[in-house]
Coordinates of C-alpha atoms in Angstrom, one line a residue:
X1 CA 66.1 119.1 -0.7
X2 CA 69.7 118.6 0.0
X3 CA 71.2 115.3 1.1
X4 CA 71.4 116.0 4.9
X5 CA 67.8 116.9 4.9
X6 CA 66.9 113.7 3.1
X7 CA 68.8 111.6 5.6
X8 CA 67.1 113.3 8.5
X9 CA 63.6 112.7 7.1
X10 CA 64.5 109.1 6.3
X11 CA 65.7 108.4 9.8
X12 CA 62.5 110.0 11.3
X13 CA 60.2 108.0 9.1
X14 CA 62.2 104.8 9.8
X15 CA 61.9 105.3 13.6
X16 CA 58.1 105.9 13.3
X17 CA 57.8 102.8 11.2
X18 CA 59.7 100.7 13.8
X19 CA 57.6 102.0 16.6
X20 CA 54.4 101.4 14.8
X21 CA 55.5 97.8 13.9
X22 CA 56.6 97.0 17.5
X23 CA 55.5 93.5 18.7
X24 CA 56.7 90.8 21.2
X25 CA 56.9 87.1 20.9
X26 CA 58.1 84.2 23.1
X27 CA 59.0 80.5 22.9
X28 CA 60.5 77.7 25.0
X29 CA 63.5 75.6 24.3
X30 CA 62.7 72.7 24.9
X31 CA 59.0 72.4 25.6
X32 CA 59.5 69.1 27.5
X33 CA 62.1 68.5 30.2
X34 CA 63.0 66.2 33.1
X35 CA 63.0 66.8 36.8
X36 CA 65.5 69.3 37.9
X37 CA 66.4 70.4 34.3
X38 CA 66.3 74.0 33.1
X39 CA 64.7 75.4 30.0
X40 CA 65.3 78.5 28.0
X41 CA 62.5 81.1 27.6
X42 CA 63.3 83.5 24.7
X43 CA 61.5 86.9 24.6
X44 CA 61.7 88.9 21.4
X45 CA 60.8 92.6 20.9
X46 CA 60.5 94.0 17.4
X47 CA 61.8 97.6 17.4
X48 CA 64.0 99.4 19.8
X49 CA 63.1 99.7 23.5
X50 CA 64.9 100.6 26.7
X51 CA 62.3 99.0 29.0
X52 CA 62.5 95.5 30.6
X53 CA 59.7 92.9 30.9
X54 CA 57.9 92.2 34.2
X55 CA 59.1 88.8 35.3
X56 CA 57.0 88.7 38.5
X57 CA 54.4 86.2 37.3
X58 CA 57.2 83.6 36.6
X59 CA 58.1 83.3 40.4
X60 CA 55.1 81.1 41.2
X61 CA 56.3 78.0 39.3
X62 CA 59.9 78.9 38.2
X63 CA 63.2 80.1 39.5
X64 CA 65.1 82.5 37.1
X65 CA 68.7 81.2 37.2
X66 CA 70.2 83.3 34.4
X67 CA 69.5 86.2 32.0
X68 CA 71.1 87.7 29.0
X69 CA 70.1 90.5 26.7
X70 CA 71.0 91.4 23.1
X71 CA 69.9 93.8 20.4
X72 CA 70.4 94.2 16.6
X73 CA 69.7 96.7 13.9
X74 CA 69.5 95.8 10.2
X75 CA 69.1 97.9 7.0
X76 CA 68.0 95.9 3.9
X77 CA 67.3 97.7 0.7
X78 CA 66.9 100.9 2.5
X79 CA 64.6 99.5 5.1
X80 CA 65.8 99.6 8.8
X81 CA 64.7 97.0 11.3
X82 CA 65.6 96.6 15.0
X83 CA 65.1 93.7 17.5
X84 CA 65.8 93.2 21.2
X85 CA 66.0 89.7 22.6
X86 CA 66.1 88.4 26.2
X87 CA 67.1 84.9 27.0
X88 CA 65.9 83.6 30.4
X89 CA 67.1 80.3 32.1
X90 CA 64.1 78.9 34.0
X91 CA 64.1 76.1 36.5
X92 CA 60.7 74.5 37.2
X93 CA 59.8 74.3 40.9
X94 CA 57.8 71.1 40.5
X95 CA 56.7 68.6 37.9
X96 CA 53.6 68.2 35.8
X97 CA 52.2 70.5 33.1
X98 CA 53.2 74.1 33.9
X99 CA 51.9 77.3 32.4
X100 CA 54.4 80.0 31.5
X101 CA 52.2 83.1 32.0
X102 CA 51.9 86.0 29.6
X103 CA 54.4 88.8 30.4
X104 CA 54.0 92.5 30.0
X105 CA 56.8 94.2 28.0
X106 CA 56.7 97.9 26.9
X107 CA 52.9 97.9 26.7
X108 CA 52.8 94.6 24.8
X109 CA 51.9 91.1 26.0
X110 CA 53.7 87.9 25.3
X111 CA 51.7 84.7 24.6
X112 CA 51.2 82.1 27.3
X113 CA 53.2 78.9 26.9
X114 CA 53.0 75.3 28.2
X115 CA 55.9 73.3 29.6
X116 CA 55.8 69.6 30.4
X117 CA 58.0 68.4 33.3
X118 CA 58.2 64.6 33.5
X119 CA 58.2 63.1 37.0
X120 CA 58.7 65.4 40.1
X121 CA 61.3 68.1 40.3
X122 CA 61.3 67.7 44.0
X123 CA 63.3 64.9 45.6
X124 CA 62.2 61.3 45.9
X125 CA 61.7 60.4 49.5
X126 CA 63.3 57.3 51.1
X127 CA 61.5 54.2 49.9
X128 CA 60.2 56.1 46.9
X129 CA 63.4 56.2 44.7
X130 CA 62.7 57.2 41.1
X131 CA 62.3 54.3 38.7
X132 CA 65.1 53.4 36.2
X133 CA 65.4 56.0 33.5
X134 CA 63.3 58.6 35.3
X135 CA 66.1 60.5 37.0
X136 CA 69.8 60.7 36.6
X137 CA 70.2 62.8 39.7
X138 CA 68.0 62.8 42.8
X139 CA 68.2 63.6 46.6
X140 CA 66.8 61.9 49.7
X141 CA 66.5 63.5 53.1
X142 CA 65.9 61.6 56.4
X143 CA 65.3 63.1 59.9
X144 CA 66.5 61.2 62.9
X145 CA 63.6 62.5 65.0
X146 CA 60.2 63.8 63.8
X147 CA 59.4 65.2 67.2
X148 CA 62.6 66.7 68.8
X149 CA 62.7 68.8 71.9
X150 CA 63.2 72.5 71.6
X151 CA 67.0 73.4 71.4
X152 CA 67.8 69.7 71.1
X153 CA 69.9 68.4 68.2
X154 CA 68.1 66.6 65.4
X155 CA 70.2 64.9 62.8
X156 CA 69.3 65.3 59.1
X157 CA 70.9 62.9 56.6
X158 CA 71.0 64.0 53.0
X159 CA 72.0 61.6 50.2
X160 CA 72.8 62.6 46.7
X161 CA 72.4 60.0 44.0
X162 CA 74.0 60.6 40.5
X163 CA 75.0 58.5 37.5
X164 CA 76.6 61.4 35.6
X165 CA 79.3 63.9 36.3
X166 CA 78.3 67.1 38.0
X167 CA 80.2 70.4 37.6
X168 CA 80.2 73.4 39.9
X169 CA 77.9 71.5 42.3
X170 CA 76.8 72.8 45.7
X171 CA 74.4 71.4 48.2
X172 CA 72.7 73.9 50.4
X173 CA 70.3 73.8 53.4
X174 CA 69.1 77.3 54.4
X175 CA 68.6 78.0 58.1
X176 CA 65.7 80.1 59.3
X177 CA 64.8 82.1 62.4
X178 CA 63.2 79.1 63.9
X179 CA 65.9 76.5 63.2
X180 CA 69.7 76.7 63.4
X181 CA 71.6 74.6 61.0
X182 CA 75.1 73.2 61.4
X183 CA 76.9 70.7 59.1
X184 CA 78.1 67.6 60.9
X185 CA 81.5 66.3 59.9
X186 CA 82.7 65.7 56.4
X187 CA 80.9 64.2 53.3
X188 CA 81.2 60.5 52.7
X189 CA 81.0 58.7 49.3
X190 CA 79.6 55.2 48.5
X191 CA 77.9 53.5 45.6
X192 CA 74.4 52.0 45.2
X193 CA 72.3 50.2 42.6
X194 CA 68.7 51.2 42.0
X195 CA 66.6 49.4 39.4
X196 CA 69.7 48.1 37.6
X197 CA 71.3 51.5 37.4
X198 CA 74.6 52.3 39.3
X199 CA 74.7 55.5 41.3
X200 CA 77.5 57.3 43.1
X201 CA 76.1 58.4 46.5
X202 CA 77.3 61.4 48.5
X203 CA 76.1 61.6 52.1
X204 CA 76.1 64.7 54.2
X205 CA 74.7 65.2 57.7
X206 CA 73.3 68.3 59.3
X207 CA 72.4 69.2 62.9
X208 CA 69.1 71.0 63.3
X209 CA 68.5 73.0 66.5
X210 CA 64.8 74.1 66.7
X211 CA 64.5 77.4 68.7
X212 CA 60.8 77.2 69.4
X213 CA 58.2 74.6 70.0
X214 CA 55.3 73.7 67.7
X215 CA 55.3 72.8 64.0
X216 CA 58.1 74.3 62.0
X217 CA 58.4 74.1 58.2
X218 CA 61.9 74.2 56.7
X219 CA 62.8 74.3 53.1
X220 CA 64.6 71.1 52.1
X221 CA 68.2 70.8 50.8
X222 CA 68.8 72.1 47.3
X223 CA 71.4 70.9 44.8
X224 CA 72.6 73.4 42.2
X225 CA 75.0 72.0 39.5
X226 CA 75.9 72.0 35.9
X227 CA 75.5 68.8 33.8
X228 CA 76.7 68.0 30.3
X229 CA 74.4 69.1 27.5
X230 CA 74.2 66.1 25.2
X231 CA 73.0 68.3 22.3
X232 CA 76.3 70.0 22.0
X233 CA 78.5 67.0 21.2
X234 CA 81.0 65.1 23.3
X235 CA 83.4 66.5 25.9
X236 CA 86.5 64.2 26.0
X237 CA 87.2 65.4 29.6
X238 CA 83.7 65.5 30.9
X239 CA 83.2 61.7 31.3
X240 CA 86.9 60.9 32.1
X241 CA 87.1 59.0 35.4
X242 CA 90.3 61.0 36.2
X243 CA 89.1 64.5 35.5
X244 CA 85.4 64.1 36.3
X245 CA 84.1 63.9 39.8
X246 CA 80.8 64.3 41.7
X247 CA 81.2 67.9 42.7
X248 CA 82.7 69.1 39.5
X249 CA 86.3 70.2 40.5
X250 CA 87.3 69.4 36.9
X251 CA 89.2 72.4 35.5
X252 CA 88.6 71.3 32.0
X253 CA 84.8 70.8 32.3
X254 CA 82.9 72.8 29.6
X255 CA 86.0 73.5 27.5
X256 CA 84.9 71.1 24.7
X257 CA 81.2 71.1 25.3
X258 CA 78.4 73.2 26.7
X259 CA 76.7 72.5 30.0
X260 CA 73.3 73.2 31.3
X261 CA 72.1 74.0 34.8
X262 CA 70.5 71.5 37.1
X263 CA 68.6 72.1 40.3
X264 CA 67.2 69.3 42.5
X265 CA 65.4 69.9 45.8
X266 CA 63.8 67.7 48.4
X267 CA 60.4 68.2 49.8
X268 CA 60.0 70.7 52.7
X269 CA 60.9 69.4 56.1
X270 CA 58.3 69.3 58.9
X271 CA 59.4 69.4 62.6
X272 CA 56.9 68.9 65.3
X273 CA 59.0 70.4 68.2
X274 CA 58.1 69.4 71.8
X275 CA 58.4 72.2 74.4
X276 CA 60.5 72.0 77.6
X277 CA 58.4 69.7 79.9
X278 CA 57.0 70.9 83.2
X279 CA 59.1 68.2 85.0
X280 CA 62.3 69.7 83.6
X281 CA 63.0 71.9 86.6
X282 CA 66.8 72.2 86.3
X283 CA 68.5 75.5 86.4
X284 CA 69.6 75.1 82.7
X285 CA 67.7 73.3 79.9
X286 CA 70.0 70.6 78.7
X287 CA 68.3 68.1 76.4
X288 CA 70.8 65.4 75.7
X289 CA 71.3 61.7 75.3
X290 CA 74.1 61.5 77.9
X291 CA 75.8 63.9 80.3
X292 CA 78.9 63.2 82.5
X293 CA 80.6 65.4 85.1
X294 CA 84.0 64.8 86.6
X295 CA 86.5 66.6 88.7
X296 CA 90.2 66.6 89.8
X297 CA 92.0 68.6 92.4
X298 CA 95.5 70.0 92.3
X299 CA 97.2 69.6 94.7
X300 CA 95.3 66.5 96.0
X301 CA 97.4 66.0 99.1
X302 CA 99.6 67.8 101.6
X303 CA 98.9 70.8 103.9
X304 CA 97.0 73.8 102.7
X305 CA 97.6 77.3 104.2
X306 CA 95.9 80.6 104.0
X307 CA 96.6 82.3 100.7
X308 CA 97.7 79.1 98.9
X309 CA 95.6 78.2 95.9
X310 CA 94.0 74.8 95.3
X311 CA 92.7 74.2 91.7
X312 CA 89.4 72.4 91.0
X313 CA 89.3 71.1 87.4
X314 CA 85.8 70.4 86.1
X315 CA 85.1 68.3 83.0
X316 CA 81.5 68.4 81.6
X317 CA 80.5 66.3 78.5
X318 CA 77.1 66.0 76.8
X319 CA 76.1 63.8 73.9
X320 CA 73.6 65.7 71.7
X321 CA 74.7 69.3 72.6
X322 CA 77.4 71.6 71.3
X323 CA 80.0 73.1 73.7
X324 CA 78.3 76.5 73.5
X325 CA 75.2 75.1 75.0
X326 CA 76.9 73.9 78.2
X327 CA 76.6 76.0 81.3
X328 CA 79.3 77.8 83.3
X329 CA 79.8 75.5 86.3
X330 CA 81.7 78.2 88.3
X331 CA 78.4 80.1 88.6
X332 CA 76.6 77.1 89.9
X333 CA 79.3 76.1 92.4
X334 CA 78.3 77.2 96.0
X335 CA 81.1 78.2 98.3
X336 CA 81.2 79.0 102.1
X337 CA 82.3 82.4 103.4
X338 CA 86.0 82.9 103.5
X339 CA 86.6 80.9 100.4
X340 CA 86.9 82.7 97.0
X341 CA 86.8 81.3 93.5
X342 CA 88.9 82.5 90.6
X343 CA 87.6 80.7 87.4
X344 CA 89.9 80.4 84.4
X345 CA 88.7 80.7 80.8
X346 CA 86.9 77.6 79.9
X347 CA 88.1 75.4 77.0
X348 CA 85.2 74.4 74.7
X349 CA 85.2 71.7 72.1
X350 CA 82.5 70.2 69.8
X351 CA 83.2 66.8 68.2
X352 CA 81.4 64.1 66.3
X353 CA 80.4 60.7 67.8
X354 CA 78.6 58.4 65.5
X355 CA 75.5 60.2 64.1
X356 CA 75.6 62.8 66.8
X357 CA 77.6 65.6 68.3
X358 CA 79.5 65.7 71.6
X359 CA 80.2 69.0 73.4
X360 CA 82.8 69.3 76.2
X361 CA 83.7 72.1 78.6
X362 CA 86.9 72.0 80.7
X363 CA 87.5 74.7 83.3
X364 CA 90.0 75.3 86.1
X365 CA 88.8 77.1 89.2
X366 CA 91.3 78.3 91.7
X367 CA 90.0 78.4 95.3
X368 CA 91.8 80.6 97.9
X369 CA 91.0 80.9 101.6
X370 CA 91.3 84.2 103.3
X371 CA 91.4 82.7 106.8
X372 CA 92.2 79.4 108.4
X373 CA 89.5 77.0 109.3
X374 CA 87.4 74.0 108.2
X375 CA 85.5 74.7 105.0
X376 CA 82.6 72.6 103.8
X377 CA 82.1 72.8 100.0
X378 CA 78.6 71.6 99.2
X379 CA 77.8 69.0 96.5
X380 CA 77.5 70.3 93.0
X381 CA 74.3 69.2 91.2
X382 CA 73.5 69.6 87.5
X383 CA 70.1 68.6 86.1
X384 CA 69.6 67.6 82.5
X385 CA 66.9 66.1 80.3
X386 CA 67.3 62.6 79.0
X387 CA 65.8 62.8 75.5
X388 CA 66.0 59.0 75.1
X389 CA 64.1 58.2 78.3
X390 CA 62.0 61.4 78.4
X391 CA 62.9 62.2 82.0
X392 CA 64.9 64.5 84.0
X393 CA 68.2 63.2 85.4
X394 CA 71.1 64.6 87.4
X395 CA 74.8 64.4 87.7
X396 CA 76.5 65.2 91.0
X397 CA 79.9 65.9 92.4
X398 CA 80.1 65.0 96.1
X399 CA 80.6 67.5 98.9
X400 CA 84.1 68.1 100.1
X401 CA 85.8 69.3 103.3
X402 CA 88.8 71.6 103.0
X403 CA 91.1 72.2 106.0
X404 CA 93.2 75.4 105.8
X405 CA 96.1 76.1 108.2
X406 CA 97.3 79.5 109.1
X407 CA 99.7 81.3 106.8
X408 CA 103.2 82.1 107.7
X409 CA 103.3 84.7 110.5
X410 CA 99.6 84.3 111.2
X411 CA 97.7 83.0 114.2
X412 CA 95.6 79.9 113.9
X413 CA 91.9 80.5 113.8
X414 CA 91.1 76.8 113.8
X415 CA 91.5 74.1 116.3
X416 CA 93.4 71.7 114.1
X417 CA 92.8 68.0 114.8
X418 CA 94.8 65.0 113.5
X419 CA 93.3 65.5 110.0
X420 CA 94.5 69.1 109.7
X421 CA 97.3 68.1 107.4
X422 CA 94.9 66.6 104.8
X423 CA 93.6 69.5 102.7
X424 CA 90.7 67.7 101.0
X425 CA 88.4 65.1 102.4
X426 CA 84.9 63.8 101.6
X427 CA 82.3 65.4 103.8
X428 CA 81.7 63.4 106.9
X429 CA 80.7 64.1 110.6
X430 CA 83.9 64.9 112.5
X431 CA 84.6 64.0 116.2
X432 CA 85.5 66.7 118.6
X433 CA 89.0 66.9 120.0
X434 CA 87.8 66.1 123.4
X435 CA 86.4 62.8 122.2
X436 CA 89.6 61.8 120.5
X437 CA 92.0 62.9 123.3
X438 CA 91.5 61.3 126.7
X439 CA 93.6 62.8 129.5
X440 CA 94.6 60.2 132.2
X441 CA 93.5 61.0 135.7
X442 CA 95.7 59.4 138.5
X443 CA 97.7 60.3 141.6
X444 CA 100.9 60.5 139.5
X445 CA 99.3 63.1 137.4
X446 CA 98.4 65.2 140.5
X447 CA 102.0 65.3 141.9
X448 CA 103.4 65.9 138.4
X449 CA 101.1 68.9 138.0
X450 CA 102.2 70.3 141.4
X451 CA 105.9 70.0 140.6
X452 CA 105.5 71.7 137.2
X453 CA 103.6 74.5 138.9
X454 CA 106.4 75.2 141.4
X455 CA 109.0 75.2 138.6
X456 CA 106.9 77.6 136.6
X457 CA 106.7 80.0 139.5
X458 CA 110.5 79.8 140.0
X459 CA 111.1 80.6 136.4
X460 CA 108.7 83.6 136.5
X461 CA 110.5 85.0 139.6
X462 CA 113.9 84.7 138.0
X463 CA 112.7 86.5 134.8
X464 CA 111.4 89.4 136.9
X465 CA 114.7 89.9 138.7
X466 CA 116.7 89.9 135.5
X467 CA 114.2 92.3 133.9
X468 CA 114.7 94.9 136.7
X469 CA 118.5 94.6 136.4
X470 CA 118.6 94.9 132.5
X471 CA 118.3 98.4 131.1
X472 CA 115.2 99.0 128.9
X473 CA 115.6 98.5 125.2
X474 CA 115.7 101.7 123.1
X475 CA 112.5 102.4 121.1
X476 CA 114.7 104.0 118.5
X477 CA 116.5 100.7 118.0
X478 CA 113.2 98.8 117.5
X479 CA 112.0 101.4 115.1
X480 CA 115.3 101.3 113.2
X481 CA 115.0 97.5 112.8
X482 CA 111.5 97.8 111.4
X483 CA 112.6 100.6 109.1
X484 CA 115.4 98.5 107.7
X485 CA 113.0 95.6 107.1
X486 CA 110.4 98.0 105.6
X487 CA 112.9 99.5 103.2
X488 CA 114.2 96.1 102.0
X489 CA 110.7 94.7 101.4
X490 CA 109.5 97.9 99.7
X491 CA 112.5 97.9 97.4
X492 CA 112.0 94.2 96.5
X493 CA 108.3 94.9 95.8
X494 CA 109.0 97.8 93.5
X495 CA 111.6 95.7 91.6
X496 CA 109.0 92.9 91.2
X497 CA 106.5 95.4 89.8
X498 CA 109.2 96.7 87.5
X499 CA 109.8 93.2 86.2
X500 CA 106.0 92.5 85.9
X501 CA 106.5 89.4 88.1
X502 CA 103.1 88.8 89.8
X503 CA 104.2 86.0 92.1
X504 CA 107.3 87.9 93.4
X505 CA 105.2 91.1 93.8
X506 CA 102.6 89.2 95.9
X507 CA 105.3 87.6 98.1
X508 CA 107.3 90.8 98.7
X509 CA 104.2 92.9 99.3
X510 CA 103.1 90.5 102.1
X511 CA 106.7 90.7 103.5
X512 CA 106.3 94.5 103.4
X513 CA 103.0 94.3 105.3
X514 CA 104.4 91.9 107.9
X515 CA 107.3 94.3 108.5
X516 CA 104.8 97.1 108.9
X517 CA 102.4 95.3 111.2
X518 CA 104.7 92.7 113.0
X519 CA 102.1 92.1 115.8
X520 CA 99.1 91.7 113.4
X521 CA 100.1 91.1 109.9
X522 CA 97.5 90.6 107.1
X523 CA 97.4 87.0 106.0
X524 CA 96.7 87.6 102.3
X525 CA 96.0 90.2 99.6
X526 CA 92.3 90.3 100.5
X527 CA 93.1 91.1 104.2
X528 CA 95.5 93.7 103.1
X529 CA 93.0 95.3 100.8
X530 CA 90.4 95.4 103.6
X531 CA 93.0 97.1 105.8
X532 CA 93.9 99.7 103.3
X533 CA 90.3 100.7 102.5
X534 CA 91.2 102.3 99.2
X535 CA 89.0 101.5 96.1
X536 CA 91.7 101.9 93.5
X537 CA 94.2 99.6 95.4
X538 CA 91.5 97.1 96.1
X539 CA 90.8 96.7 92.3
X540 CA 94.6 96.4 91.6
X541 CA 95.1 93.8 94.4
X542 CA 92.3 91.7 93.0
X543 CA 93.9 91.7 89.6
X544 CA 97.2 90.6 91.1
X545 CA 95.4 87.9 93.1
X546 CA 93.6 86.6 90.0
X547 CA 96.8 86.5 87.9
X548 CA 98.7 84.6 90.5
X549 CA 96.2 81.8 90.7
X550 CA 94.5 81.9 87.3
X551 CA 97.4 82.8 85.0
X552 CA 97.8 85.5 82.4
X553 CA 99.9 88.6 81.9
X554 CA 100.3 91.4 84.5
X555 CA 101.7 94.9 84.5
X556 CA 103.1 96.0 87.9
X557 CA 103.4 99.8 87.3
X558 CA 99.8 100.8 88.2
X559 CA 100.0 98.9 91.6
X560 CA 103.4 100.3 92.4
X561 CA 102.3 103.9 91.7
X562 CA 99.1 103.5 93.7
X563 CA 100.8 102.1 96.8
X564 CA 103.6 104.7 96.5
X565 CA 100.9 107.4 96.7
X566 CA 99.2 105.7 99.7
X567 CA 102.7 105.4 101.3
X568 CA 103.1 109.2 101.1
X569 CA 99.6 109.8 102.5
X570 CA 100.3 107.4 105.3
X571 CA 103.5 109.1 106.3
X572 CA 101.8 112.5 106.5
X573 CA 99.0 111.1 108.7
X574 CA 101.4 109.3 111.1
X575 CA 104.2 111.9 111.4
X576 CA 102.7 113.3 114.6
X577 CA 102.7 109.8 116.2
X578 CA 106.2 108.3 115.9
X579 CA 105.2 105.3 118.0
X580 CA 102.8 104.0 115.3
X581 CA 104.2 103.1 111.9
X582 CA 102.1 103.6 108.8
X583 CA 101.5 100.8 106.3
X584 CA 104.3 102.1 104.1
X585 CA 106.7 104.3 106.3

């Protein structure tokens, strides 16, 4: 038999011998550990294999934090041997005597092992701090309320105690479908002494928002970190006060010494969430400790005319709620007919006050009257639930009276009394004009009325005589005057649209409308829109109205194009009736 054949037969026999001798073994390092400390489970497979062990049975009592695999082949005195080794980093989920179950690997079974975890791997609760020497690192978790209301904020305070440096540390609290979690503010650091041992204490607060009523179980906070492995020697940087810190931002950690993983968790959290009570009948469910509502008006004095905006600023603040939980007050604000609201985008802010959260909502709402008159704005009521007193309460803004004068070129639709110059007054019964104005009745008044009547008749007679003597005015001259005014206003409007100037566009458009209808001009963009009766122009005029009184950018070309098209259609319809001018002749 030649040499290649010998080598082939030798390799086949060696493979058969390795397969026949395949066996698995397992051991722990160490076999005893403290709370939150990891151990190594080493699995060894004699012979070559491409399969992986089934780690499912480990999940009952352990978390698998890390895994590494290696293999080797040796030939000694013509005998070949192969080994595959898997190193698992296991973190016990609780203390006591734990069984590492047998694992199946490539048809073989590893032996069961026993691990002793001193103390409790879960956190010590407040008032049950581990005794001296039992834990170098532990957590406490305290709920502000054991029975919060649904969607109400509940403060969770977590404190980390440690007497040794931690590297690559992270503190996590996982949310669930039933509870929303939000960190409150920044971490704070203090120091404390327990059983003669000095600890550094890191405090972190969370806000918990339960989304349903009933009992809710939530996994407690978990600390994952690396700590120095004392079995590997000393790290000159690891314990240095300058380089070491609680959350392990030391760039030199682990360079001179090995570290080992550490995981500490608190016991699960239990919330007994109360539902919205039957007596909480408000439009919105607002469980809070305090709610305030305030308003300001701009302008707060002086006359108000049709088409002029007046801005109502609303400030809503709630202790115990975030800004996103506060309602849109513009939806809840009732308005009388003839008064339209243009709400601006609200400004939301969530801040920290003591151990709680404060949400604020600021919003400007522009109010515009489409006709003159006296407007009664009803009181604004907002109900909320006082979680401290367990009762429904209410904040209120008083009713207001708004007096609106006719716009320029318009006819008054209101009998203005002495208070017509004041745009905003608290609601109160008003006296009639007849009650406030008393006309004197005397003989002097009778003769005065007679004299004034004779003078009025004489004036009327003189006007009639002069009217007959004066030649009638030319209709062409009147139409020419209106045409010149129309052309000037139309040109100014198109220039404003070209410059994207909403305020100039609104002003010149109303001038154009007044030149077109001198006897019955529209008093605002809404009245103009109603008169045009065109869906496209109505939408564009609403946009212009909103931008003028709520702010924002505006492009004038679409409105200019639309009104130009309507201008042409109007001229075609009115060409046969020269005595009636179209909207845009």
